[in-house]
Coordinates of C-alpha atoms and ligand atoms in Angstrom, one line a residue:
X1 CA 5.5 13.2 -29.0
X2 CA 6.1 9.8 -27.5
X3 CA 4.2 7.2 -25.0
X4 CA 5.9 6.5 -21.4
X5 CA 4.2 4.4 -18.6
X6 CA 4.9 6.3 -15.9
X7 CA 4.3 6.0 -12.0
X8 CA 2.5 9.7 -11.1
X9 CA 5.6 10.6 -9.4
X10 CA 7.7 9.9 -12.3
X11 CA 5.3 11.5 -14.7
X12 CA 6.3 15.0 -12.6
X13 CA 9.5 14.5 -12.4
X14 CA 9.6 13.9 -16.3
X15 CA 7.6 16.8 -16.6
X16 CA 10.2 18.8 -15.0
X17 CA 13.1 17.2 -16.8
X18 CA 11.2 18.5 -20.0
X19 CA 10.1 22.1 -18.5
X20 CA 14.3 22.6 -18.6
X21 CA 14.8 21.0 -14.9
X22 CA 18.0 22.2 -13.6
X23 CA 18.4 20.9 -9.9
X24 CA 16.3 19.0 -8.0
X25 CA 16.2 18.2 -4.5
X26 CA 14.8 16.0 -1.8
X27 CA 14.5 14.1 1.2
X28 CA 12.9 10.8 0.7
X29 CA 9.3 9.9 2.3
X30 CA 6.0 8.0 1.0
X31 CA 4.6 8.5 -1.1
X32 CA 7.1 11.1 -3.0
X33 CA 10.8 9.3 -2.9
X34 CA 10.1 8.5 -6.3
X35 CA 9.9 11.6 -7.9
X36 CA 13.2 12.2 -6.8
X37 CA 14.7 8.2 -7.7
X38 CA 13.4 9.4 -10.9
X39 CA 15.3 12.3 -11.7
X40 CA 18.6 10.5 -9.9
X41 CA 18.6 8.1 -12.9
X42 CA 17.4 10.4 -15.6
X43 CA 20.2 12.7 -14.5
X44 CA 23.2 10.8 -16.4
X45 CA 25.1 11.4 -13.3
X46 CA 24.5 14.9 -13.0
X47 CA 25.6 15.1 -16.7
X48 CA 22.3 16.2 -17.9
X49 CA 21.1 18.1 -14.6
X50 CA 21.5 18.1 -10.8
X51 CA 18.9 15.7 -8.5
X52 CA 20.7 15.1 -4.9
X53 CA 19.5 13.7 -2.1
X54 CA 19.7 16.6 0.8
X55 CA 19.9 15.9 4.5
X56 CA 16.5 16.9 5.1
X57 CA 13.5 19.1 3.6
X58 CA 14.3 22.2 5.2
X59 CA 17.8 21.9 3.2
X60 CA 16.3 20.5 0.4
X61 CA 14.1 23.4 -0.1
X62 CA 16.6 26.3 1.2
X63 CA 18.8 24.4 -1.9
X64 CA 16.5 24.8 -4.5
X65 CA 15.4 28.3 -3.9
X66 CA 19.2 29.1 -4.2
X67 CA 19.1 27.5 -7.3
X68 CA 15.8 29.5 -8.4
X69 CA 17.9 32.8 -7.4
X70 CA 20.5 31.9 -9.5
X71 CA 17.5 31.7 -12.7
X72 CA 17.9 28.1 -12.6
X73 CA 14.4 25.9 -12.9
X74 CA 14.4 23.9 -9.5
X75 CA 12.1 21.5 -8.2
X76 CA 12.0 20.3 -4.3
X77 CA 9.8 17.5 -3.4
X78 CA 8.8 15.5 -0.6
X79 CA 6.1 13.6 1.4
X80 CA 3.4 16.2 3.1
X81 CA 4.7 16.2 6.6
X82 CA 7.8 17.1 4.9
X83 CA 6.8 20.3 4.1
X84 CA 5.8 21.1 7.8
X85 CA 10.1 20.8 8.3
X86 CA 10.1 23.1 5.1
X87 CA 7.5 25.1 6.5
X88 CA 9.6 28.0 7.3
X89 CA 11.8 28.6 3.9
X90 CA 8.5 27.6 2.1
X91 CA 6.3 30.3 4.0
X92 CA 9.2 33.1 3.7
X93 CA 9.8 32.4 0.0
X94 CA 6.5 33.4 -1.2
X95 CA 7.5 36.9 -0.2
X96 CA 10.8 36.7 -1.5
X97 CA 9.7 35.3 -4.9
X98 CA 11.1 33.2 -7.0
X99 CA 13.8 34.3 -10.1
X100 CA 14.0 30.7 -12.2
X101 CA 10.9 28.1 -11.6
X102 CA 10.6 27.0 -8.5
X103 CA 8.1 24.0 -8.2
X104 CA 7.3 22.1 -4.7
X105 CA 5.8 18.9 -5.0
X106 CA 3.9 18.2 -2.0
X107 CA 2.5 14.7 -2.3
X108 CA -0.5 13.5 0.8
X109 CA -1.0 10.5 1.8
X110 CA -4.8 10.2 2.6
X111 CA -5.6 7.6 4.3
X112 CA -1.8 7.4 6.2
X113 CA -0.6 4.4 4.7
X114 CA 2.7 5.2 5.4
X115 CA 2.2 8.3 7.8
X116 CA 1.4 10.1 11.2
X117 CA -1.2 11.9 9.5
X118 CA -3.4 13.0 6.3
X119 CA -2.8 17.1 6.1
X120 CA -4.2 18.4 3.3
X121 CA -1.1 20.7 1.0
X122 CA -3.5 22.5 -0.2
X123 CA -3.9 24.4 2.8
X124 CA 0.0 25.3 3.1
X125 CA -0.6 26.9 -0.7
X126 CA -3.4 28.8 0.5
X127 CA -1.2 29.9 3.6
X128 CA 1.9 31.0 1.5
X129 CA -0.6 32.2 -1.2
X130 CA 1.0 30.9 -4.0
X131 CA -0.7 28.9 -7.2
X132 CA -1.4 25.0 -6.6
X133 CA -1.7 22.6 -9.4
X134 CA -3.5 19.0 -8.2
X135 CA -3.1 16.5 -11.0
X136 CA -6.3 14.3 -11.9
X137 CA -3.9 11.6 -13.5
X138 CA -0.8 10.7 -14.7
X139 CA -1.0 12.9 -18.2
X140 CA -2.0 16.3 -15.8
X141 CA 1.2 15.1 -13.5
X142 CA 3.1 15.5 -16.3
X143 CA 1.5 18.3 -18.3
X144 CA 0.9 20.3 -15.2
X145 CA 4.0 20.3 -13.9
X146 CA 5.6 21.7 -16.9
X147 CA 3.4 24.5 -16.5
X148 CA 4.1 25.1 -13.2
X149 CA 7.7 26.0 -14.3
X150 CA 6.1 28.3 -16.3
X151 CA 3.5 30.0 -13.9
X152 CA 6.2 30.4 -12.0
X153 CA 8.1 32.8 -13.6
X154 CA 5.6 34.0 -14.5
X155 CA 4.4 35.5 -11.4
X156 CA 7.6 35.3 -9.4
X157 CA 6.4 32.7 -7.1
X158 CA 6.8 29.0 -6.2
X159 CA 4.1 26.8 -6.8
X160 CA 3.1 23.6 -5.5
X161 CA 2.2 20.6 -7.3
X162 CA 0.1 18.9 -4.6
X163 CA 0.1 14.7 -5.5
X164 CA -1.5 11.7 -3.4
X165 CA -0.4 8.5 -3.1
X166 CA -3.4 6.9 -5.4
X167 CA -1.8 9.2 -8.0
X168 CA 2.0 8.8 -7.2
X169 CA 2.2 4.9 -6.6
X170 CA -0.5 3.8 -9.9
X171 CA 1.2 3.7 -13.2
X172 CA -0.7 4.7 -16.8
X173 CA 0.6 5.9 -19.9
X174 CA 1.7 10.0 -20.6
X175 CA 2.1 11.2 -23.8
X176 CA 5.5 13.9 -23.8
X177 CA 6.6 16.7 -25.8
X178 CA 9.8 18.1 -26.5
X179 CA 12.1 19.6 -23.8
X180 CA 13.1 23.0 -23.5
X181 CA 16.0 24.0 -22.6
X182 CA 17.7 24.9 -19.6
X183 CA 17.4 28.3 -18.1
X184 CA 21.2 30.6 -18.2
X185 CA 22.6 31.7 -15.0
X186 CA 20.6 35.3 -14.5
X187 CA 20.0 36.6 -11.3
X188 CA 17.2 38.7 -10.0
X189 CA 16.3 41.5 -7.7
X190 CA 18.6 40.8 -4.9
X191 CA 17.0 43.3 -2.6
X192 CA 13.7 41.4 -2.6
X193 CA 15.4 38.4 -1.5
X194 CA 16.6 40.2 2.0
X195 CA 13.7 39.4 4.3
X196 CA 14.7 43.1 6.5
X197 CA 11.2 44.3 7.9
X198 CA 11.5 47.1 5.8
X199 CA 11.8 44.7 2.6
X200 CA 9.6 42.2 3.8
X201 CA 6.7 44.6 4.4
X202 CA 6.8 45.7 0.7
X203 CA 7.1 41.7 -0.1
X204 CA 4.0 41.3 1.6
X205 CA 2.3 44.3 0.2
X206 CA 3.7 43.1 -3.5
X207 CA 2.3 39.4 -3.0
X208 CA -1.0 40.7 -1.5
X209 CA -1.6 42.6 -5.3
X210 CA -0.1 40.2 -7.7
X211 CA -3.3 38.0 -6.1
X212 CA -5.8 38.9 -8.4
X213 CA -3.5 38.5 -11.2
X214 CA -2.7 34.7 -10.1
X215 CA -6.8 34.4 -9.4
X216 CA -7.2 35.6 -13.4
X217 CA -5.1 33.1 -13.9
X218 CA -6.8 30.2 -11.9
X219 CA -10.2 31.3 -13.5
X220 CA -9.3 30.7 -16.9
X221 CA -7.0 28.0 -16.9
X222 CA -8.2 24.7 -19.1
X223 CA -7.2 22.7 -15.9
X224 CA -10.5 24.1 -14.3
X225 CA -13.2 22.9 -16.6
X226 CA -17.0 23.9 -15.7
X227 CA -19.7 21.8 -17.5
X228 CA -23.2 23.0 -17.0
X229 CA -25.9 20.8 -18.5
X230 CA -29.9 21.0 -18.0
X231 CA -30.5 17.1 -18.1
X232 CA -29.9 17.0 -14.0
X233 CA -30.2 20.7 -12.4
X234 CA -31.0 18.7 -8.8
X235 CA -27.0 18.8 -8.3
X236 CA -24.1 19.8 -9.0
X237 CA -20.5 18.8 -8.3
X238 CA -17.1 20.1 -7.6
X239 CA -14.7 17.8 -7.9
X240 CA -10.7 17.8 -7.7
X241 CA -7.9 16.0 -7.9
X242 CA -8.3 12.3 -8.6
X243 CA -12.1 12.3 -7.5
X244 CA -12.2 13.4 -10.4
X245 CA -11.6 9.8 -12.0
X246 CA -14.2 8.3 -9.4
X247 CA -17.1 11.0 -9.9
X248 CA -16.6 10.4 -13.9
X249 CA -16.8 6.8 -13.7
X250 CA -19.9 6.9 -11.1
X251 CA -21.7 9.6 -13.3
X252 CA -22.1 7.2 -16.0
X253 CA -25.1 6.0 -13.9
X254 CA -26.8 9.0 -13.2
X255 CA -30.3 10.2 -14.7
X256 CA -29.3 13.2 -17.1
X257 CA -26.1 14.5 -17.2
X258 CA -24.7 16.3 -14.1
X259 CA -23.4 19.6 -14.0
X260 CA -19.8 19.8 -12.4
X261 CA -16.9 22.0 -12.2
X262 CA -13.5 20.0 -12.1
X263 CA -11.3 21.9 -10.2
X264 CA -6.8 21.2 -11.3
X265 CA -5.5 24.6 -10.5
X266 CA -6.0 27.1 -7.0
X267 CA -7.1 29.5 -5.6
X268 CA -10.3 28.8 -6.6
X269 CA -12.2 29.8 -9.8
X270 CA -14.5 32.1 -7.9
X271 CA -16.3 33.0 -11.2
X272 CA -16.4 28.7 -12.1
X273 CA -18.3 28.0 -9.0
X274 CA -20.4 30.9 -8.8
X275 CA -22.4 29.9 -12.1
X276 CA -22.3 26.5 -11.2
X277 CA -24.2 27.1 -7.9
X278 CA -26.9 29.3 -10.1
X279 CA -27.6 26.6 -12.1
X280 CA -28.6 24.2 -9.8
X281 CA -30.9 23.3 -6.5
X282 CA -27.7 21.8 -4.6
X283 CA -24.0 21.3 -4.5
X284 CA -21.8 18.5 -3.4
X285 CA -18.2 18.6 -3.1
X286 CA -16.0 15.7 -4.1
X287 CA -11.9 16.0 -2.6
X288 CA -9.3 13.8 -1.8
X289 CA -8.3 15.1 2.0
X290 CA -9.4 17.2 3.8
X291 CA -12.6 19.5 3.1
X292 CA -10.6 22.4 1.8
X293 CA -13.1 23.5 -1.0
X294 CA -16.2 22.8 0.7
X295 CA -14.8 25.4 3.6
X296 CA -14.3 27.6 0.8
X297 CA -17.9 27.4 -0.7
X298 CA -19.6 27.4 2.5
X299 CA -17.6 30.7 3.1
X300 CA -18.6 31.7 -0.4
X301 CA -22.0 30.6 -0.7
X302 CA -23.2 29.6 2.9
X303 CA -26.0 32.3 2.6
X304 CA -27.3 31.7 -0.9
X305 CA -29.4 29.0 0.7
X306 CA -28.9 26.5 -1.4
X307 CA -27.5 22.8 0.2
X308 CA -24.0 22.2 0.3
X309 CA -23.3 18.6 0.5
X310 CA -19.4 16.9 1.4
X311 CA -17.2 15.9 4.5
X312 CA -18.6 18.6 6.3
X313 CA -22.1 17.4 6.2
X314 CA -21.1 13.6 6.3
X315 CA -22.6 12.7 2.9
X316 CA -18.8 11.8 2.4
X317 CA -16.5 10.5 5.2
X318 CA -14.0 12.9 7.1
X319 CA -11.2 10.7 7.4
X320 CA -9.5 8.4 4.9
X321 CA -9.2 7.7 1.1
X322 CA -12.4 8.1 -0.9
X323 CA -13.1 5.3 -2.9
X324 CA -15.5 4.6 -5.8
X325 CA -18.6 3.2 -3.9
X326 CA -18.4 6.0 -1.6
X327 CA -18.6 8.5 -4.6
X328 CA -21.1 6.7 -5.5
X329 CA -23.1 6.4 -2.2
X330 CA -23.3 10.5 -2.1
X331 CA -24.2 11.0 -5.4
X332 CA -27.2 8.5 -4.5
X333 CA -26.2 4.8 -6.4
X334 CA -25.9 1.7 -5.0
X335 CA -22.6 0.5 -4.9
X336 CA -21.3 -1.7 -7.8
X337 CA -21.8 -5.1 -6.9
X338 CA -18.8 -7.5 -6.3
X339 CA -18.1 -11.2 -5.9
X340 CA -16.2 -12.0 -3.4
X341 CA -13.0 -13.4 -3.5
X342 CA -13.4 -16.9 -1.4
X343 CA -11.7 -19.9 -1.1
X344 CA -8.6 -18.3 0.0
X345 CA -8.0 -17.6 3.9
X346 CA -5.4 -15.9 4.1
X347 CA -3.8 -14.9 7.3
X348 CA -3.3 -11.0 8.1
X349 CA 0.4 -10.2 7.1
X350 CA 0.9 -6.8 9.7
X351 CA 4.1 -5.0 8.6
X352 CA 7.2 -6.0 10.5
X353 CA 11.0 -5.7 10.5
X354 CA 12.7 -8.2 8.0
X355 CA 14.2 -11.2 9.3
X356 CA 17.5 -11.2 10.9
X357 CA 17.2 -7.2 10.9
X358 CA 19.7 -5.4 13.2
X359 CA 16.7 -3.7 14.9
X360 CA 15.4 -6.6 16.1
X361 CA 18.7 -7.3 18.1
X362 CA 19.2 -3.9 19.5
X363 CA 15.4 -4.1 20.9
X364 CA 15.9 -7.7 22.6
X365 CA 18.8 -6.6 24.1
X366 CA 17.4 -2.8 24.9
X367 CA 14.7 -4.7 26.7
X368 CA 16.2 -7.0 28.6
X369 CA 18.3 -4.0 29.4
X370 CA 15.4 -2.3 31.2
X371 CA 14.3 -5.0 33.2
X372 CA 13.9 -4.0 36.9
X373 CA 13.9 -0.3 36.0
X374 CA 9.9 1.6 36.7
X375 CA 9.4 4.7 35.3
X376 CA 10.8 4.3 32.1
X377 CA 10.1 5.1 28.6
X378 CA 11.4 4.7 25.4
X379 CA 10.7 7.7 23.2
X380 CA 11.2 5.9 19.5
X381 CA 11.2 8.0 15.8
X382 CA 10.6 7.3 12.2
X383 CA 12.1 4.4 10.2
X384 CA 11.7 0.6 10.2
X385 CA 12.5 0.6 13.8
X386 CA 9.1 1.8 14.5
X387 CA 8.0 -1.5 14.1
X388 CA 9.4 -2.0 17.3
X389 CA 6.6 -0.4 18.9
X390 CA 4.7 -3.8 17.6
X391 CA 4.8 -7.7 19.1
X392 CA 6.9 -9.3 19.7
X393 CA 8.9 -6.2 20.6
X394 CA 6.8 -3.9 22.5
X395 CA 10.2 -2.2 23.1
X396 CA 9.1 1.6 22.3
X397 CA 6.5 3.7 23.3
X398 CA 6.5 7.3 21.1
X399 CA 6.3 8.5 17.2
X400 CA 5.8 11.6 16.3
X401 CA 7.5 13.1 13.5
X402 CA 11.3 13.4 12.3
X403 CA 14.2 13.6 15.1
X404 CA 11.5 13.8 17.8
X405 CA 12.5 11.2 20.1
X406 CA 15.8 13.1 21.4
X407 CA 13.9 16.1 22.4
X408 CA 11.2 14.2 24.1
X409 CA 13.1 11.8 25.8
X410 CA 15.1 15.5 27.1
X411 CA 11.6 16.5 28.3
X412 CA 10.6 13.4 29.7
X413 CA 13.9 13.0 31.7
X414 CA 13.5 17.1 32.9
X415 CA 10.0 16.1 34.1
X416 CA 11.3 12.9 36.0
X417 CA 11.2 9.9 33.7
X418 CA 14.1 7.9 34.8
X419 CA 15.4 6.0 32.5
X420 CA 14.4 8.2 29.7
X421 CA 15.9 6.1 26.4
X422 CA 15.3 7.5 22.7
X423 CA 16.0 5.2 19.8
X424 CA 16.9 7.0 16.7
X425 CA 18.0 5.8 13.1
X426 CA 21.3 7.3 11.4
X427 CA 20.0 9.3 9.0
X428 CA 16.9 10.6 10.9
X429 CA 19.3 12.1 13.7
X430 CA 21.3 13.8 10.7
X431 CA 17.6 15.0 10.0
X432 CA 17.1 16.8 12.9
X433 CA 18.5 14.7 15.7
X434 CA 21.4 16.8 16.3
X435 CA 20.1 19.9 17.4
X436 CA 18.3 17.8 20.5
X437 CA 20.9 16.1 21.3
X438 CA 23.1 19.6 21.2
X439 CA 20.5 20.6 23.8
X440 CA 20.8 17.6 26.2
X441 CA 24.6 18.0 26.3
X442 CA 24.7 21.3 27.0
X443 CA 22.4 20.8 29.7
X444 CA 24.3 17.2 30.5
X445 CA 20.5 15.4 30.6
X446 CA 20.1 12.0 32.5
X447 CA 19.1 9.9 29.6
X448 CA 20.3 7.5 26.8
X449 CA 20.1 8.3 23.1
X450 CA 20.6 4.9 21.3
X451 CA 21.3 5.8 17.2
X452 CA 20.5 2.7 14.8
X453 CA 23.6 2.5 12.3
X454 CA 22.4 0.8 9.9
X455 CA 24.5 2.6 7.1
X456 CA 21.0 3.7 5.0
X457 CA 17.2 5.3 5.2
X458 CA 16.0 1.9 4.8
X459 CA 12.4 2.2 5.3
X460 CA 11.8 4.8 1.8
X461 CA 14.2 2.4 -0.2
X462 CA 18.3 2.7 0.9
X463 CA 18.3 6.4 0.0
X464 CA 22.2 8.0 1.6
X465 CA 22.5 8.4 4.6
X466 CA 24.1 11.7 5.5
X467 CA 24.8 10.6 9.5
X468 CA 26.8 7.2 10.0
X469 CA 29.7 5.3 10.4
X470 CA 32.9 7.1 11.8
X471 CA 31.4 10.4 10.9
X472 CA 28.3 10.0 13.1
X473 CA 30.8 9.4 16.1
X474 CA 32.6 12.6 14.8
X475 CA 29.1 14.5 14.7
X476 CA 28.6 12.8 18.3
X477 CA 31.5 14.3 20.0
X478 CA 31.2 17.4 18.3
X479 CA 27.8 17.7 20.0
X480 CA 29.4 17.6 22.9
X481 CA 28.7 14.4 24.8
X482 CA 31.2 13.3 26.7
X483 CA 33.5 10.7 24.7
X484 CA 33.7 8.0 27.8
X485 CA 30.2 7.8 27.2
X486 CA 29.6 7.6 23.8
X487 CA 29.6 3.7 23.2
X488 CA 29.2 1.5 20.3
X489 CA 27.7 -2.4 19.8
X490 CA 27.3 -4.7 17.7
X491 CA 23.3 -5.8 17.6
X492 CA 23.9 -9.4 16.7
X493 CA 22.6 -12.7 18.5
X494 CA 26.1 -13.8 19.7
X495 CA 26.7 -9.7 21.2
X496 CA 23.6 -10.3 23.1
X497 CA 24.6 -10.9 26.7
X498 CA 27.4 -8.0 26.2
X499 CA 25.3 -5.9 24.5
X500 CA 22.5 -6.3 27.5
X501 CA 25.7 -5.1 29.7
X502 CA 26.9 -2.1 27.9
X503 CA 23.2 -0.8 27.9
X504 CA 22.8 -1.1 31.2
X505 CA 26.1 0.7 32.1
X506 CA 25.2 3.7 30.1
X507 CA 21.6 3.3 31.1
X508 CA 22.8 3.9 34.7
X509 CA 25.0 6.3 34.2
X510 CA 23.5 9.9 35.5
X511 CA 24.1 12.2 32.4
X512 CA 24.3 12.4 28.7
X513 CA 25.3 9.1 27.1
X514 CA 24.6 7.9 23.4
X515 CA 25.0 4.2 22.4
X516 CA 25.5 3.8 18.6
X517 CA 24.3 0.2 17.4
X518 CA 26.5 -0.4 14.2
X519 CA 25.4 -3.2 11.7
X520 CA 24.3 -2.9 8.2
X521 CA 20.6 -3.1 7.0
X522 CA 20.4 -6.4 5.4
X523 CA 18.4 -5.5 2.9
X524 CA 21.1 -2.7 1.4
X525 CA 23.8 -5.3 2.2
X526 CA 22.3 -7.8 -0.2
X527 CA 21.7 -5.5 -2.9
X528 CA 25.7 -4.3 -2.9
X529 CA 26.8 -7.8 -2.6
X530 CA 24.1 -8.8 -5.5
Ligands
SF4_1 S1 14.9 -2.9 5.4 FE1 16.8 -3.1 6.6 S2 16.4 -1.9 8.4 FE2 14.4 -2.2 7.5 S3 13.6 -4.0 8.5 FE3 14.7 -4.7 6.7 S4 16.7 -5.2 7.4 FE4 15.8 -3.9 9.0

């Protein structure tokens, strides 16, 4: 056994090195492009196992449930709204099963730090009804992913490691075993894996039983720990994830020691909660995201007439991160008083695009571009670039998820927005940019599609990018715009007059045309010249 200090993150993607890892797959995202960064350097250049960046998480996943097929332990991980592009190999493979381990690592980000919103994984597990482990700390990260190799073969099924960015992004020390070895090439029942009606039915019919099975499972797992205790019979708790941490902590200052239920592995220990609610006058519910166990209790327990206390009810906010004093606020204590840091007025620091950034060049010039035009919009997407949505820019007015500005700028020009513009990044239109923009030039739509070059996903940390440089033109044409109008510039101060110009021209222009602003992040050019 040794000692690591380990980011959450890493201490699953260790875990799964050690649970016999074979491939691993990913598209990055915060908070989980670390698991993944992880397993990249752990890998000895694919020496010791396969981790590849794929060119998004529909492809990620559909990669590592071919590996699972093959008998081969696979993980896929991403950030949650990445399992919404996922959604639909996720959803189907639950019936299909899996042959080697096939573990998803969902990781949340509660409180959107870095995200359109703050869906809860756990419902997606419950959906597909496969097993979910959600890690209290770094040591269950680790230890509970190993088993989730495990549980999956086990029962045939993926299963989801859910994380959250408290979790992921802290770091603490995680004591390891020894690795097992990798699984052989062995395939399974191929038939199972053909979705037909006819096999799908019995798929569904064959998950639906194997569920009480996987419940047995949940029930008497040590991750789910029940602790009743007479001292305090007033309340008692159900707490998950890493609540967990913040109810144990706040605890210390109740009257007589509470009773609680800590929940680390779904679906729910039925049984668990059952005897917790006997024991006591009232329950409150303590989760990180949404209130997924509370829904399950009141379903469970709303007639027993005893008070159920959570997000539902207010005693804990809807929206957001908990945080300690708010743990401690519904289990009645004052907050822990704190001396302020003063002396130091600092000014706000809101997030904005590096110095110098090739963005920032494109927007000036997109703006001044648009001058004198009425109706128009500029339908952005995700990456730095969003920033320009901010001062001083204010040159973008949509965000939505992945690839979403070509389709909507489509839309907006069908409906009568004229100019309709959508700003793209390179590898978020080899995301899911191209099938939009396949759309518009069939249909030869009046609008501009400008894609950022900048060579790199710069915002999750210079991952690859699967969609630039002469290939992006390539992938371009092969859409089918027309090739007078696909243009390129340069987004530097001296281009700016020229740039202002070319944008206009294409702006103008009654059909399809895409404008493809080539200059490197300078972030990713100063660590290659470093
Ligand atoms: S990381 Fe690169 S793309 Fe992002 S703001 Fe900085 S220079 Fe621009």
């Amino acid at each position: 056994m040794t000692q690591e200090i380990l980011l959450g993150a890493e201490a699953v993607a260790l875990g799964a090195v050690h649970a016999g890892l074979s491939s691993a797959y990913s598209y990055p995202g915060t908070p989980a492009s670390e698991v993944l960064e992880y397993l990249v350097r752990a890998s000895d250049g694919g020496q010791a196992f396969l981790a590849r960046w794929s060119v998004n998480e529909k492809v990620a996943y559909e990669e590592a449930l071919g590996a699972s097929f093959a008998g081969k332990r696979a993980l896929v991980s991403f950030k949650h709204v990445g399992l919404n592009v996922a959604a639909d190999p996720f959803m189907n493979s639950a019936l299909t099963g899996a042959n080697g381990g096939l573990v998803v690592v969902s990781a949340d980000d509660p409180g959107m730090h870095s995200s359109q919103n703050e869906q809860d994984s756990r419902y997606y597990a419950e959906f597909a009804k496969i097993p979910c482990f959600e890690p209290a700390n770094h040591q269950e990260a680790y230890d509970m992913t190993r088993e989730a190799f495990d549980v999956s073969e086990r029962f045939g099924l993926p299963v989801m490691v859910r994380l959250v960015t408290r979790l992921s992004h802290s770091r603490s020390s995680v004591s390891t075993r020894e690795a097992r070895p990798q699984n052989k090439l062995h395939y399974g029942r191929a038939k199972d894996w053909t979705l037909l009606p006819s096999n799908a039915r019995r798929r569904f019919k064959e998950l639906l039983a194997r569920q009480p099975e996987v419940s047995e499972y949940a029930a008497t797992a040590p991750w789910n720990q029940l602790r009743l205790h007479d001292g305090n019979r007033r309340l008692g708790v159900v707490v998950s994830g890493v609540a967990v941490n913040y109810f144990h902590e706040a605890a210390a200052g109740l009257s007589g020691l509470s009773s609680f239920l800590k929940v680390g592995v779904y679906p729910l220990p039925e049984a668990l909660v059952r005897q917790l609610v006997e024991h006591v006058e009232s329950i409150l519910v303590i989760e990180e995201g949404y209130p997924f166990i509370e829904k399950s209790l009141k379903g469970l327990f709303g007639l027993c007439g005893k008070p159920l206390h959570g997000k539902l009810d207010g005693t804990l906010r809807a929206t957001g991160e908990l945080e300690p004093d708010l743990v401690r606020s519904a289990l009645g204590l004052e907050p822990v008083a704190m001396k302020a840091a003063g002396g130091f007025p600092l000014p706000g620091r809101p997030p904005q695009l590096c110095a110098g950034c090739p963005h920032a060049d494109t927007f000036k010039a997109l703006t001044k571009s648009l001058e004198g035009f009425e109706k128009t919009n500029v339908f952005s997407d995700i990456g730095c670039y969003t920033l320009g949505a901010l001062p001083p820019y204010n040159a973008v007015q949509t965000c939505v998820c992945m690839g979403a500005s070509v389709g909507m700028a489509k839309g907006g020009a069908e409906a009568g927005v004229y100019p309709s513009v959508a700003v793209i990044g390179d590898s978020t239109f080899a995301h899911s940019g191209i099938t939009p923009l396949l759309s518009a030039a069939a249909a030869n739509t009046d609008m501009t599609v400008i894609i950022l070059d900048n060579g790199t996903v710069a915002m999750t940390g210079g991952q690859p990018s699967f969609g630039t440089g002469e290939g992006l033109l390539r992938l371009i044409e092969g859409c089918g715009v027309a090739e007078q109008h696909i243009r390129t510039i340069e987004p530097l101060p001296k281009n700016h007059a020229r740039n202002i110009e070319l944008l206009r021209e294409e702006i103008s222009y009654h059909g399809l045309s895409v404008v493809v602003a080539v200059r490197e992040c300078l972030v990713e050019g100063r660590k290659k010249r470093s």
